[in-house]
Amino acid sequence: MPSLRLRHHNDCPRCPVIGAEDIPGEEYYQILSLRFNVTLAKKLSARHDLTRVEPSALSRWLEHARILESHVWHLPASAGHGIMVTLPAGCGMPLIDGNHRAARALRLGEDFFAAVLSEDETHELLRMSMNPAIADHYWKRLLASKPHADDR
């Protein structure tokens, strides 16, 4: 039996599936054992002021992010801002939404802006995005950890 092959815009796996652009779905960003629901993060950050992300910090973050180079150029120039979360104990501020937009801005030498969730909002987001007991477990481990020099 042949399998159904869904086609993406631009034949890019990061672009929407053709014909499914308006179908709502949950999007998640996972870093190590932490899982963030991007849809919920957008709601939590909707009224936040935007903060300019320093290019050097953005560059360091993008060295570790999964970037599909061809997708960077599929995005419209007006694709919008990103969302950053704030981990406790100085453990960093990962960009959970907008990595490809950030890469594009960096390559073009443009400013990139993000809505930044506070530690409390980040903890709340984690508890809503994954099992609350597991989220609390990892949060407590982060609280007890020491930040890496590159996380500042």
Tab-separated table of C-alpha atoms in Angstrom:
chain	number	residue	atom	x	y	z
A	1	MET	CA	0.000	0.000	0.000
A	2	PRO	CA	1.547	3.330	-1.009
A	3	SER	CA	2.017	5.914	1.695
A	4	LEU	CA	0.500	9.369	1.468
A	5	ARG	CA	3.181	11.982	0.880
A	6	LEU	CA	2.270	15.432	2.111
A	7	ARG	CA	3.805	18.276	0.165
A	8	HIS	CA	5.184	21.334	1.905
A	9	HIS	CA	5.448	24.811	0.458
A	10	ASN	CA	8.854	25.260	-1.232
A	11	ASP	CA	9.468	21.516	-0.696
A	12	CYS	CA	10.779	22.581	2.709
A	13	PRO	CA	9.927	20.433	5.765
A	14	ARG	CA	9.771	23.565	7.972
A	15	CYS	CA	7.213	25.311	5.735
A	16	PRO	CA	3.466	24.553	6.110
A	17	VAL	CA	1.876	21.541	4.439
A	18	ILE	CA	0.081	22.630	1.282
A	19	GLY	CA	-3.647	22.831	1.985
A	20	ALA	CA	-3.240	22.625	5.774
A	21	GLU	CA	-2.160	26.182	6.520
A	22	ASP	CA	-5.367	26.986	8.394
A	23	ILE	CA	-5.564	23.766	10.407
A	24	PRO	CA	-4.759	24.636	14.008
A	25	GLY	CA	-2.199	22.524	15.762
A	26	GLU	CA	0.092	22.601	18.731
A	27	GLU	CA	3.713	23.533	18.169
A	28	TYR	CA	6.363	22.630	20.710
A	29	TYR	CA	9.990	23.559	21.231
A	30	GLN	CA	12.131	21.119	23.167
A	31	ILE	CA	15.522	21.820	24.690
A	32	LEU	CA	17.050	18.942	26.634
A	33	SER	CA	14.192	17.650	28.839
A	34	LEU	CA	12.211	20.907	28.800
A	35	ARG	CA	9.217	21.064	26.472
A	36	PHE	CA	7.570	24.417	25.700
A	37	ASN	CA	4.174	24.785	24.034
A	38	VAL	CA	4.738	27.637	21.565
A	39	THR	CA	1.020	28.316	21.147
A	40	LEU	CA	0.685	28.917	24.902
A	41	ALA	CA	3.904	30.971	24.918
A	42	LYS	CA	2.412	33.260	22.258
A	43	LYS	CA	-0.647	33.816	24.449
A	44	LEU	CA	1.461	34.484	27.569
A	45	SER	CA	3.708	36.935	25.716
A	46	ALA	CA	0.997	38.734	23.716
A	47	ARG	CA	1.094	41.933	25.789
A	48	HIS	CA	4.832	42.015	26.454
A	49	ASP	CA	7.025	44.795	25.169
A	50	LEU	CA	9.593	43.611	22.662
A	51	THR	CA	13.273	43.538	23.584
A	52	ARG	CA	16.127	43.856	21.103
A	53	VAL	CA	18.280	40.718	21.297
A	54	GLU	CA	22.007	41.447	21.264
A	55	PRO	CA	23.543	40.043	18.056
A	56	SER	CA	26.405	38.361	19.957
A	57	ALA	CA	23.956	36.531	22.257
A	58	LEU	CA	21.796	35.620	19.272
A	59	SER	CA	24.806	34.282	17.392
A	60	ARG	CA	25.870	32.132	20.368
A	61	TRP	CA	22.338	30.733	20.702
A	62	LEU	CA	21.996	29.964	16.987
A	63	GLU	CA	25.250	27.958	17.055
A	64	HIS	CA	23.291	25.350	19.026
A	65	ALA	CA	19.843	25.687	17.418
A	66	ARG	CA	18.655	23.458	14.588
A	67	ILE	CA	18.503	25.743	11.576
A	68	LEU	CA	17.503	24.545	8.134
A	69	GLU	CA	19.433	27.006	5.992
A	70	SER	CA	17.049	26.904	3.027
A	71	HIS	CA	14.085	27.716	5.307
A	72	VAL	CA	15.748	30.937	6.488
A	73	TRP	CA	15.096	32.466	3.068
A	74	HIS	CA	11.501	31.178	2.738
A	75	LEU	CA	10.335	33.453	5.529
A	76	PRO	CA	8.798	36.789	4.650
A	77	ALA	CA	10.810	39.807	5.769
A	78	SER	CA	7.911	40.814	8.028
A	79	ALA	CA	7.640	37.440	9.810
A	80	GLY	CA	7.673	39.050	13.242
A	81	HIS	CA	9.404	38.715	16.572
A	82	GLY	CA	10.485	35.708	18.610
A	83	ILE	CA	9.790	34.489	22.130
A	84	MET	CA	12.473	33.960	24.758
A	85	VAL	CA	12.039	32.233	28.109
A	86	THR	CA	14.037	32.935	31.263
A	87	LEU	CA	15.500	29.924	33.027
A	88	PRO	CA	16.289	30.179	36.755
A	89	ALA	CA	19.703	30.548	38.414
A	90	GLY	CA	21.195	32.348	35.405
A	91	CYS	CA	20.880	29.235	33.235
A	92	GLY	CA	20.091	31.214	30.113
A	93	MET	CA	17.322	32.659	27.994
A	94	PRO	CA	16.603	30.281	25.121
A	95	LEU	CA	14.687	31.446	22.073
A	96	ILE	CA	11.746	29.009	21.837
A	97	ASP	CA	10.066	30.633	18.838
A	98	GLY	CA	11.672	32.496	15.960
A	99	ASN	CA	15.014	30.750	15.467
A	100	HIS	CA	14.839	30.894	11.669
A	101	ARG	CA	13.638	34.530	11.778
A	102	ALA	CA	16.526	35.337	14.104
A	103	ALA	CA	19.009	33.626	11.792
A	104	ARG	CA	17.686	35.636	8.868
A	105	ALA	CA	17.949	38.929	10.776
A	106	LEU	CA	21.496	38.091	11.868
A	107	ARG	CA	22.599	37.217	8.334
A	108	LEU	CA	21.096	40.462	6.994
A	109	GLY	CA	22.601	42.536	9.828
A	110	GLU	CA	19.142	43.567	11.043
A	111	ASP	CA	17.903	43.896	14.608
A	112	PHE	CA	15.887	41.012	16.021
A	113	PHE	CA	13.284	41.509	18.727
A	114	ALA	CA	11.698	39.039	21.119
A	115	ALA	CA	9.034	38.991	23.800
A	116	VAL	CA	10.789	37.800	26.963
A	117	LEU	CA	8.917	35.716	29.522
A	118	SER	CA	9.961	36.145	33.166
A	119	GLU	CA	11.129	33.211	35.300
A	120	ASP	CA	7.659	32.891	36.836
A	121	GLU	CA	5.990	32.950	33.412
A	122	THR	CA	8.524	30.429	32.092
A	123	HIS	CA	7.835	28.069	34.999
A	124	GLU	CA	4.081	28.463	34.442
A	125	LEU	CA	4.532	27.777	30.713
A	126	LEU	CA	6.529	24.615	31.442
A	127	ARG	CA	3.869	23.375	33.870
A	128	MET	CA	1.187	23.911	31.180
A	129	SER	CA	3.350	22.393	28.414
A	130	MET	CA	4.310	19.147	30.102
A	131	ASN	CA	3.367	17.107	33.161
A	132	PRO	CA	3.464	19.632	36.061
A	133	ALA	CA	5.327	17.241	38.380
A	134	ILE	CA	8.013	16.626	35.746
A	135	ALA	CA	8.223	20.356	34.991
A	136	ASP	CA	8.682	21.092	38.714
A	137	HIS	CA	11.354	18.388	38.983
A	138	TYR	CA	13.465	19.898	36.191
A	139	TRP	CA	12.815	23.440	37.441
A	140	LYS	CA	14.182	22.486	40.888
A	141	ARG	CA	17.250	20.958	39.243
A	142	LEU	CA	17.808	24.179	37.290
A	143	LEU	CA	17.442	26.231	40.477
A	144	ALA	CA	20.191	24.157	42.101
A	145	SER	CA	22.536	24.334	39.113
A	146	LYS	CA	25.353	26.721	38.412
A	147	PRO	CA	25.212	28.739	35.185
A	148	HIS	CA	27.724	28.160	32.414
A	149	ALA	CA	29.779	31.184	31.370
A	150	ASP	CA	28.093	31.219	27.946
A	151	ASP	CA	24.624	31.412	29.535
A	152	ARG	CA	25.041	34.975	30.710
